């Protein structure tokens, strides 16, 4: 079974991705969204298997695998002057913060412009929902093609061009290389 040492928890976490777990519904300590224990890959505290008493700090410590893989820093387009750092509010307390990107209240992992000791005085705070949305957007805007050496950038306006991947001409959304004259359909990327 795979193990992980995550900055947010003192014990090792164990991965559960193949074994359905039956029991009460639980939520991820990172995003505070439910974990579907039948289909989601998730980590749980290894000590919760040893000490399952209600007073244990490890009982109820579950984290989506995707939340455990978040980057430690992230540059948001609304705050480009410095990278933001991943920070986690204590998961057993009811702390909230307001996201500077979407104005929603959140109480989970966040990215902030200050050190973790000063997150409350941070100039810019952003919630996971906004970070994940931006990461997906970046992934869509910047792609790699196996037949090309450079990154490709999404052109968001349809244009007439000859696709270098399928060799057809069409008016379509496309990806271009900013280093050399390589242009392909969005569907060929």
Coordinates of N, CA and C in Angstrom, one line a residue:
X1 N 0.8 -1.2 0.0 CA 0.0 0.0 0.0 C 0.9 1.2 0.0
X2 N 0.6 2.2 -0.8 CA 1.4 3.4 -1.0 C 1.2 4.3 0.3
X3 N 2.3 4.9 0.7 CA 2.3 5.8 1.8 C 2.8 7.2 1.4
X4 N 2.4 8.2 2.2 CA 2.7 9.6 1.9 C 2.9 10.3 3.2
X5 N 4.0 11.2 3.2 CA 4.2 12.1 4.4 C 3.8 13.4 3.9
X6 N 2.7 14.0 4.3 CA 2.2 15.2 3.9 C 2.4 16.3 4.9
X7 N 2.7 17.5 4.5 CA 3.0 18.6 5.4 C 1.9 18.9 6.4
X8 N 0.7 18.5 6.1 CA -0.5 18.9 6.9 C -0.8 18.0 8.0
X9 N -0.1 16.8 8.1 CA -0.4 15.8 9.1 C 0.9 15.2 9.6
X10 N 0.9 15.0 10.9 CA 2.1 14.5 11.6 C 2.5 13.0 11.3
X11 N 1.5 12.2 10.9 CA 1.7 10.8 10.7 C 1.7 10.5 9.2
X12 N 2.2 9.3 8.8 CA 2.2 8.9 7.4 C 0.7 8.6 7.1
X13 N 0.4 8.9 5.8 CA -0.9 8.6 5.3 C -0.8 7.4 4.3
X14 N -1.9 6.6 4.3 CA -1.9 5.4 3.4 C -2.9 5.6 2.4
X15 N -2.6 5.2 1.2 CA -3.5 5.4 0.0 C -4.5 4.2 -0.1
X16 N -5.7 4.6 -0.3 CA -6.7 3.6 -0.6 C -7.4 3.9 -1.9
X17 N -7.0 3.1 -2.9 CA -7.6 3.4 -4.3 C -8.3 2.2 -4.9
X18 N -8.1 1.1 -4.4 CA -8.7 -0.1 -5.0 C -9.8 -0.8 -4.1
X19 N -9.7 -0.5 -2.8 CA -10.6 -1.2 -1.9 C -11.8 -0.3 -1.4
X20 N -13.0 -0.7 -1.8 CA -14.1 0.1 -1.3 C -14.2 0.1 0.2
X21 N -14.5 1.2 0.8 CA -14.7 1.3 2.2 C -16.1 1.6 2.5
X22 N -16.7 0.8 3.4 CA -18.1 1.0 3.7 C -18.2 1.7 5.1
X23 N -19.1 2.6 5.2 CA -19.2 3.3 6.5 C -19.8 4.7 6.3
X24 N -19.7 5.5 7.3 CA -20.3 6.9 7.3 C -19.5 7.7 6.2
X25 N -20.2 8.7 5.7 CA -19.6 9.6 4.7 C -18.6 10.5 5.4
X26 N -17.5 10.7 4.7 CA -16.4 11.5 5.2 C -16.1 12.6 4.2
X27 N -15.4 13.7 4.7 CA -15.0 14.7 3.8 C -13.5 14.9 3.8
X28 N -12.9 15.4 2.7 CA -11.5 15.6 2.5 C -11.1 16.8 3.4
X29 N -10.0 16.7 4.1 CA -9.5 17.8 5.0 C -8.9 18.9 4.1
X30 N -8.6 18.6 2.8 CA -8.0 19.6 1.9 C -9.1 20.5 1.3
X31 N -10.1 19.9 0.7 CA -11.1 20.7 -0.1 C -12.4 20.8 0.6
X32 N -12.6 20.0 1.7 CA -13.8 19.9 2.4 C -15.0 19.4 1.6
X33 N -14.7 18.7 0.5 CA -15.8 18.1 -0.3 C -15.9 16.6 0.1
X34 N -17.0 16.0 -0.1 CA -17.2 14.6 0.3 C -16.2 13.6 -0.5
X35 N -15.8 12.6 0.2 CA -15.0 11.6 -0.5 C -16.0 10.4 -0.8
X36 N -16.1 10.0 -2.0 CA -16.8 8.9 -2.4 C -15.9 7.7 -2.2
X37 N -16.1 6.9 -1.2 CA -15.2 5.9 -0.8 C -15.3 4.7 -1.7
X38 N -16.2 4.7 -2.6 CA -16.3 3.6 -3.6 C -15.5 3.8 -4.8
X39 N -15.3 5.1 -5.2 CA -14.6 5.4 -6.4 C -13.4 6.3 -6.3
X40 N -13.3 7.2 -5.3 CA -12.2 8.1 -5.1 C -11.0 7.5 -4.5
X41 N -9.8 7.8 -5.1 CA -8.6 7.5 -4.5 C -8.4 8.5 -3.4
X42 N -8.0 8.0 -2.2 CA -7.8 8.9 -1.1 C -6.8 8.4 -0.1
X43 N -6.3 9.3 0.7 CA -5.4 8.9 1.8 C -6.1 9.0 3.1
X44 N -5.6 8.2 4.1 CA -6.1 8.3 5.4 C -4.9 8.1 6.3
X45 N -5.1 8.6 7.6 CA -4.0 8.5 8.5 C -3.7 7.0 8.9
X46 N -2.5 6.6 8.8 CA -2.1 5.3 9.2 C -2.4 5.0 10.7
X47 N -2.3 6.0 11.6 CA -2.5 5.8 13.0 C -4.0 5.7 13.3
X48 N -4.9 6.1 12.4 CA -6.3 5.9 12.7 C -6.7 4.4 12.6
X49 N -5.8 3.6 12.0 CA -6.1 2.1 12.0 C -5.7 1.5 13.3
X50 N -4.7 2.2 14.0 CA -4.2 1.7 15.3 C -5.1 2.3 16.4
X51 N -5.4 3.6 16.4 CA -6.2 4.2 17.4 C -7.4 4.8 16.8
X52 N -8.5 4.1 16.9 CA -9.8 4.6 16.3 C -10.7 5.2 17.3
X53 N -10.2 5.6 18.5 CA -11.0 6.2 19.5 C -11.4 7.6 19.0
X54 N -12.6 8.1 19.4 CA -13.1 9.4 18.9 C -12.3 10.5 19.3
X55 N -11.4 10.4 20.4 CA -10.6 11.5 20.8 C -9.3 11.6 20.0
X56 N -9.0 10.6 19.2 CA -7.8 10.6 18.4 C -7.9 11.7 17.4
X57 N -6.8 12.5 17.2 CA -6.7 13.5 16.2 C -6.7 12.9 14.8
X58 N -6.4 11.6 14.7 CA -6.3 11.0 13.4 C -7.6 10.5 12.8
X59 N -8.6 10.2 13.7 CA -9.9 9.8 13.2 C -10.5 10.9 12.4
X60 N -11.0 10.5 11.2 CA -11.6 11.5 10.3 C -10.6 12.2 9.4
X61 N -9.3 11.8 9.5 CA -8.3 12.5 8.6 C -8.3 11.7 7.3
X62 N -9.0 12.3 6.3 CA -9.1 11.7 4.9 C -8.7 12.8 4.0
X63 N -8.0 12.5 2.9 CA -7.6 13.5 1.9 C -7.7 12.9 0.5
X64 N -8.4 13.5 -0.4 CA -8.4 13.1 -1.8 C -6.9 13.0 -2.3
X65 N -6.7 12.0 -3.1 CA -5.3 11.9 -3.7 C -5.0 13.2 -4.5
X66 N -6.0 13.7 -5.2 CA -5.7 14.9 -6.0 C -5.4 16.1 -5.1
X67 N -6.0 16.2 -3.9 CA -5.6 17.3 -3.0 C -4.2 17.1 -2.4
X68 N -3.8 15.9 -2.2 CA -2.5 15.6 -1.7 C -1.4 16.0 -2.7
X69 N -1.8 16.1 -4.0 CA -0.8 16.3 -5.1 C -0.8 17.8 -5.5
X70 N -1.4 18.7 -4.8 CA -1.4 20.1 -5.2 C 0.0 20.7 -5.1
X71 N 0.3 21.6 -6.1 CA 1.6 22.2 -6.0 C 1.8 23.0 -4.8
X72 N 3.0 23.1 -4.3 CA 3.3 23.9 -3.0 C 3.2 25.4 -3.3
X73 N 3.4 25.8 -4.5 CA 3.3 27.2 -4.9 C 2.5 27.4 -6.2
X74 N 1.9 28.5 -6.4 CA 1.0 28.7 -7.6 C 1.0 30.2 -7.9
X75 N 1.1 30.6 -9.1 CA 1.0 32.0 -9.5 C -0.4 32.3 -10.1
X76 N -1.2 33.1 -9.5 CA -2.5 33.4 -9.9 C -2.5 34.6 -10.8
X77 N -3.3 34.6 -11.9 CA -3.3 35.8 -12.8 C -3.8 37.1 -12.2
X78 N -4.5 37.0 -11.1 CA -5.0 38.2 -10.4 C -4.0 38.8 -9.4
X79 N -2.9 38.0 -9.2 CA -1.8 38.4 -8.3 C -0.5 37.9 -8.8
X80 N -0.1 38.4 -10.0 CA 1.1 37.9 -10.6 C 2.5 38.3 -10.0
X81 N 2.4 39.3 -9.1 CA 3.7 39.8 -8.6 C 4.5 38.8 -7.7
X82 N 3.9 37.8 -7.2 CA 4.7 36.7 -6.5 C 3.9 35.4 -6.4
X83 N 4.6 34.3 -6.4 CA 3.9 33.0 -6.2 C 3.1 33.0 -4.9
X84 N 2.0 32.3 -4.9 CA 1.3 32.1 -3.7 C 1.7 30.7 -3.1
X85 N 1.6 30.6 -1.8 CA 2.0 29.3 -1.1 C 0.8 28.6 -0.6
X86 N 0.9 27.3 -0.7 CA -0.2 26.4 -0.2 C -0.2 26.5 1.3
X87 N -1.3 26.7 1.9 CA -1.5 26.7 3.4 C -2.8 26.0 3.7
X88 N -2.7 25.4 4.9 CA -3.9 24.6 5.3 C -4.4 25.2 6.7
X89 N -5.6 25.5 6.8 CA -6.2 25.8 8.1 C -6.4 24.6 8.9
X90 N -6.4 24.6 10.2 CA -6.6 23.4 11.0 C -7.9 22.8 10.7
X91 N -7.9 21.5 10.4 CA -9.0 20.8 9.9 C -10.1 20.5 11.0
X92 N -9.8 20.5 12.2 CA -10.8 20.3 13.2 C -11.4 21.5 13.8
X93 N -11.0 22.7 13.3 CA -11.5 24.0 13.8 C -12.3 24.6 12.7
X94 N -13.1 25.6 13.1 CA -14.0 26.2 12.2 C -13.4 27.6 11.8
X95 N -12.3 27.6 11.1 CA -11.7 28.8 10.6 C -12.2 29.1 9.2
X96 N -12.5 30.3 8.8 CA -13.0 30.6 7.5 C -12.1 31.8 6.9
X97 N -12.0 31.8 5.6 CA -11.4 33.0 5.0 C -12.2 33.3 3.7
X98 N -12.0 34.5 3.3 CA -12.7 35.0 2.1 C -11.7 34.9 0.9
X99 N -12.1 34.3 -0.2 CA -11.3 34.2 -1.4 C -11.3 35.5 -2.1
X100 N -10.1 36.0 -2.4 CA -9.9 37.3 -3.1 C -10.2 37.1 -4.6
X101 N -10.3 35.9 -5.1 CA -10.6 35.7 -6.6 C -12.1 35.6 -6.8
X102 N -12.9 34.9 -5.9 CA -14.3 34.7 -6.2 C -15.2 35.2 -5.1
X103 N -14.6 35.8 -4.0 CA -15.4 36.4 -2.9 C -16.2 35.4 -2.1
X104 N -15.9 34.1 -2.3 CA -16.7 33.1 -1.5 C -15.9 32.8 -0.2
X105 N -16.7 32.3 0.8 CA -16.1 31.9 2.1 C -15.6 30.5 2.0
X106 N -14.4 30.2 2.5 CA -13.9 28.9 2.4 C -13.2 28.5 3.7
X107 N -13.0 27.2 4.0 CA -12.4 26.8 5.2 C -11.5 25.6 5.0
X108 N -10.7 25.6 3.9 CA -9.9 24.4 3.7 C -8.5 24.9 3.2
X109 N -7.8 24.1 2.4 CA -6.5 24.5 1.9 C -6.7 25.9 1.1
X110 N -5.7 26.7 1.2 CA -5.7 28.0 0.4 C -4.3 28.2 -0.1
X111 N -4.3 29.2 -1.0 CA -3.0 29.7 -1.4 C -2.9 31.2 -0.9
X112 N -1.8 31.5 -0.3 CA -1.7 32.9 0.3 C -0.4 33.5 -0.1
X113 N -0.3 34.8 0.0 CA 0.9 35.6 -0.4 C 1.9 35.8 0.7
X114 N 1.6 35.4 1.9 CA 2.5 35.5 3.0 C 2.9 34.1 3.5
X115 N 3.8 34.1 4.4 CA 4.2 32.9 5.1 C 3.0 32.3 5.8
X116 N 3.1 31.0 6.1 CA 1.9 30.4 6.8 C 1.6 31.0 8.1
X117 N 2.7 31.5 8.8 CA 2.4 32.1 10.1 C 1.6 33.4 10.0
X118 N 1.6 34.0 8.8 CA 0.9 35.3 8.7 C -0.2 35.3 7.7
X119 N -0.8 34.1 7.5 CA -1.9 34.0 6.4 C -3.0 35.0 6.6
X120 N -3.3 35.3 7.9 CA -4.5 36.2 8.1 C -4.2 37.6 7.7
X121 N -2.9 38.0 7.6 CA -2.5 39.3 7.1 C -2.1 39.3 5.6
X122 N -2.4 38.2 5.0 CA -1.9 38.0 3.6 C -2.6 39.1 2.7
X123 N -1.8 39.5 1.7 CA -2.4 40.5 0.7 C -3.3 39.9 -0.2
X124 N -3.2 38.6 -0.5 CA -4.0 37.9 -1.4 C -4.2 36.4 -1.0
X125 N -5.5 36.0 -0.9 CA -5.8 34.6 -0.5 C -6.7 34.0 -1.6
X126 N -6.5 32.8 -2.0 CA -7.3 32.2 -3.0 C -7.7 30.8 -2.6
X127 N -9.0 30.4 -2.9 CA -9.5 29.1 -2.5 C -9.1 28.0 -3.5
X128 N -9.2 26.8 -3.1 CA -8.9 25.7 -3.9 C -9.7 25.6 -5.2
X129 N -11.0 25.9 -5.1 CA -11.9 25.9 -6.3 C -11.3 26.8 -7.4
X130 N -10.9 28.0 -7.0 CA -10.3 28.9 -8.0 C -8.9 28.4 -8.5
X131 N -8.1 27.9 -7.6 CA -6.8 27.4 -8.1 C -7.0 26.2 -9.0
X132 N -7.8 25.3 -8.7 CA -8.0 24.1 -9.5 C -8.6 24.5 -10.9
X133 N -9.5 25.5 -10.9 CA -10.1 26.0 -12.1 C -9.0 26.6 -13.0
X134 N -8.1 27.4 -12.4 CA -7.0 28.0 -13.1 C -6.0 27.0 -13.6
X135 N -5.7 26.0 -12.8 CA -4.8 25.0 -13.3 C -5.4 24.2 -14.5
X136 N -6.7 23.9 -14.5 CA -7.3 23.3 -15.6 C -7.3 24.1 -16.8
X137 N -7.5 25.4 -16.6 CA -7.5 26.4 -17.7 C -6.1 26.5 -18.3
X138 N -5.1 26.5 -17.5 CA -3.7 26.6 -17.9 C -3.3 25.3 -18.7
X139 N -3.8 24.2 -18.2 CA -3.6 22.9 -18.9 C -4.2 22.9 -20.3
X140 N -5.4 23.5 -20.4 CA -6.1 23.5 -21.7 C -5.4 24.5 -22.6
X141 N -4.9 25.7 -22.1 CA -4.2 26.7 -22.9 C -2.8 26.3 -23.4
X142 N -2.2 25.4 -22.6 CA -0.8 25.0 -23.0 C -0.7 23.5 -23.1
X143 N -0.5 23.0 -24.3 CA -0.4 21.6 -24.5 C 0.9 21.2 -25.1
X144 N 1.2 19.9 -25.1 CA 2.3 19.4 -25.8 C 1.8 18.3 -26.8
X145 N 2.4 18.2 -28.0 CA 2.0 17.3 -29.0 C 3.2 16.3 -29.1
X146 N 2.9 15.0 -29.2 CA 4.0 14.0 -29.3 C 4.9 14.2 -30.5
X147 N 4.4 14.8 -31.6 CA 5.2 15.1 -32.8 C 5.9 16.4 -32.8
X148 N 5.9 17.1 -31.7 CA 6.5 18.5 -31.7 C 7.3 18.7 -30.4
X149 N 8.4 19.4 -30.5 CA 9.3 19.6 -29.4 C 8.9 20.8 -28.4
X150 N 8.1 21.7 -28.9 CA 7.8 22.9 -28.1 C 6.4 22.9 -27.5
X151 N 6.2 23.7 -26.5 CA 4.8 23.8 -26.0 C 3.9 24.5 -27.0
X152 N 2.6 24.2 -27.0 CA 1.7 24.8 -27.9 C 0.7 25.6 -27.1
X153 N 0.3 26.8 -27.7 CA -0.6 27.7 -27.0 C -1.9 27.8 -27.7
X154 N -3.0 27.7 -27.0 CA -4.4 27.8 -27.5 C -4.7 29.1 -28.1
X155 N -5.2 29.1 -29.4 CA -5.7 30.3 -30.0 C -7.2 30.3 -29.9
X156 N -7.7 31.2 -29.1 CA -9.1 31.1 -28.7 C -10.1 31.6 -29.7
X157 N -9.6 32.2 -30.9 CA -10.5 32.6 -31.9 C -10.3 31.7 -33.1
X158 N -11.4 31.2 -33.7 CA -11.3 30.3 -34.9 C -10.6 31.0 -36.0
X159 N -9.7 30.3 -36.7 CA -8.9 30.8 -37.8 C -8.8 29.8 -38.9
X160 N -8.6 30.2 -40.1 CA -8.4 29.3 -41.3 C -6.9 29.0 -41.4
X161 N -6.5 27.7 -41.3 CA -5.1 27.4 -41.3 C -5.0 25.9 -41.8
X162 N -3.7 25.6 -42.2 CA -3.4 24.2 -42.6 C -2.9 23.5 -41.3
X163 N -3.5 22.4 -40.9 CA -3.1 21.7 -39.7 C -1.9 20.9 -40.0
X164 N -0.8 21.0 -39.2 CA 0.4 20.3 -39.4 C 0.3 18.8 -38.9
X165 N -0.7 18.5 -38.2 CA -0.9 17.1 -37.7 C -1.7 16.3 -38.7
X166 N -2.8 16.8 -39.2 CA -3.7 16.0 -40.1 C -3.6 16.4 -41.5
X167 N -2.9 17.5 -41.8 CA -2.7 18.1 -43.1 C -4.0 18.5 -43.8
X168 N -5.0 19.0 -43.1 CA -6.2 19.5 -43.7 C -6.4 21.0 -43.3
X169 N -7.1 21.7 -44.2 CA -7.3 23.1 -43.9 C -8.7 23.2 -43.4
X170 N -8.9 24.0 -42.4 CA -10.2 24.2 -41.8 C -10.2 25.5 -40.9
X171 N -11.4 26.0 -40.7 CA -11.5 27.2 -39.7 C -11.9 26.5 -38.4
X172 N -11.1 26.6 -37.4 CA -11.3 25.9 -36.2 C -10.5 26.6 -35.1
X173 N -10.8 26.2 -33.8 CA -9.9 26.5 -32.7 C -8.6 25.8 -32.9
X174 N -7.5 26.3 -32.5 CA -6.2 25.7 -32.8 C -5.2 26.0 -31.7
X175 N -4.1 25.3 -31.8 CA -2.9 25.5 -31.0 C -1.8 25.8 -31.9
X176 N -1.0 26.8 -31.5 CA 0.2 27.2 -32.3 C 1.4 27.1 -31.4
X177 N 2.5 27.0 -32.1 CA 3.8 27.0 -31.4 C 4.3 28.5 -31.5
X178 N 4.8 29.1 -30.5 CA 5.3 30.4 -30.5 C 6.8 30.5 -30.8
X179 N 7.4 29.3 -30.9 CA 8.8 29.2 -31.3 C 9.1 28.9 -32.7
X180 N 8.2 28.2 -33.4 CA 8.3 27.8 -34.8 C 7.0 27.8 -35.5
X181 N 6.9 27.7 -36.8 CA 5.6 27.8 -37.5 C 4.8 26.5 -37.5
X182 N 4.4 26.0 -36.3 CA 3.7 24.7 -36.2 C 2.3 25.1 -35.7
X183 N 1.2 24.6 -36.4 CA -0.2 25.0 -36.1 C -1.0 23.7 -36.3
X184 N -1.8 23.4 -35.3 CA -2.7 22.2 -35.3 C -4.1 22.5 -34.8
X185 N -5.1 21.7 -35.2 CA -6.4 21.8 -34.7 C -6.4 21.5 -33.2
X186 N -7.4 22.1 -32.6 CA -7.6 21.7 -31.2 C -7.8 20.2 -31.0
X187 N -8.6 19.7 -31.9 CA -8.9 18.2 -31.8 C -7.7 17.3 -32.1
X188 N -6.7 17.9 -32.7 CA -5.4 17.1 -33.0 C -4.4 17.2 -31.9
X189 N -4.6 18.2 -31.0 CA -3.6 18.4 -30.0 C -3.6 17.3 -29.0

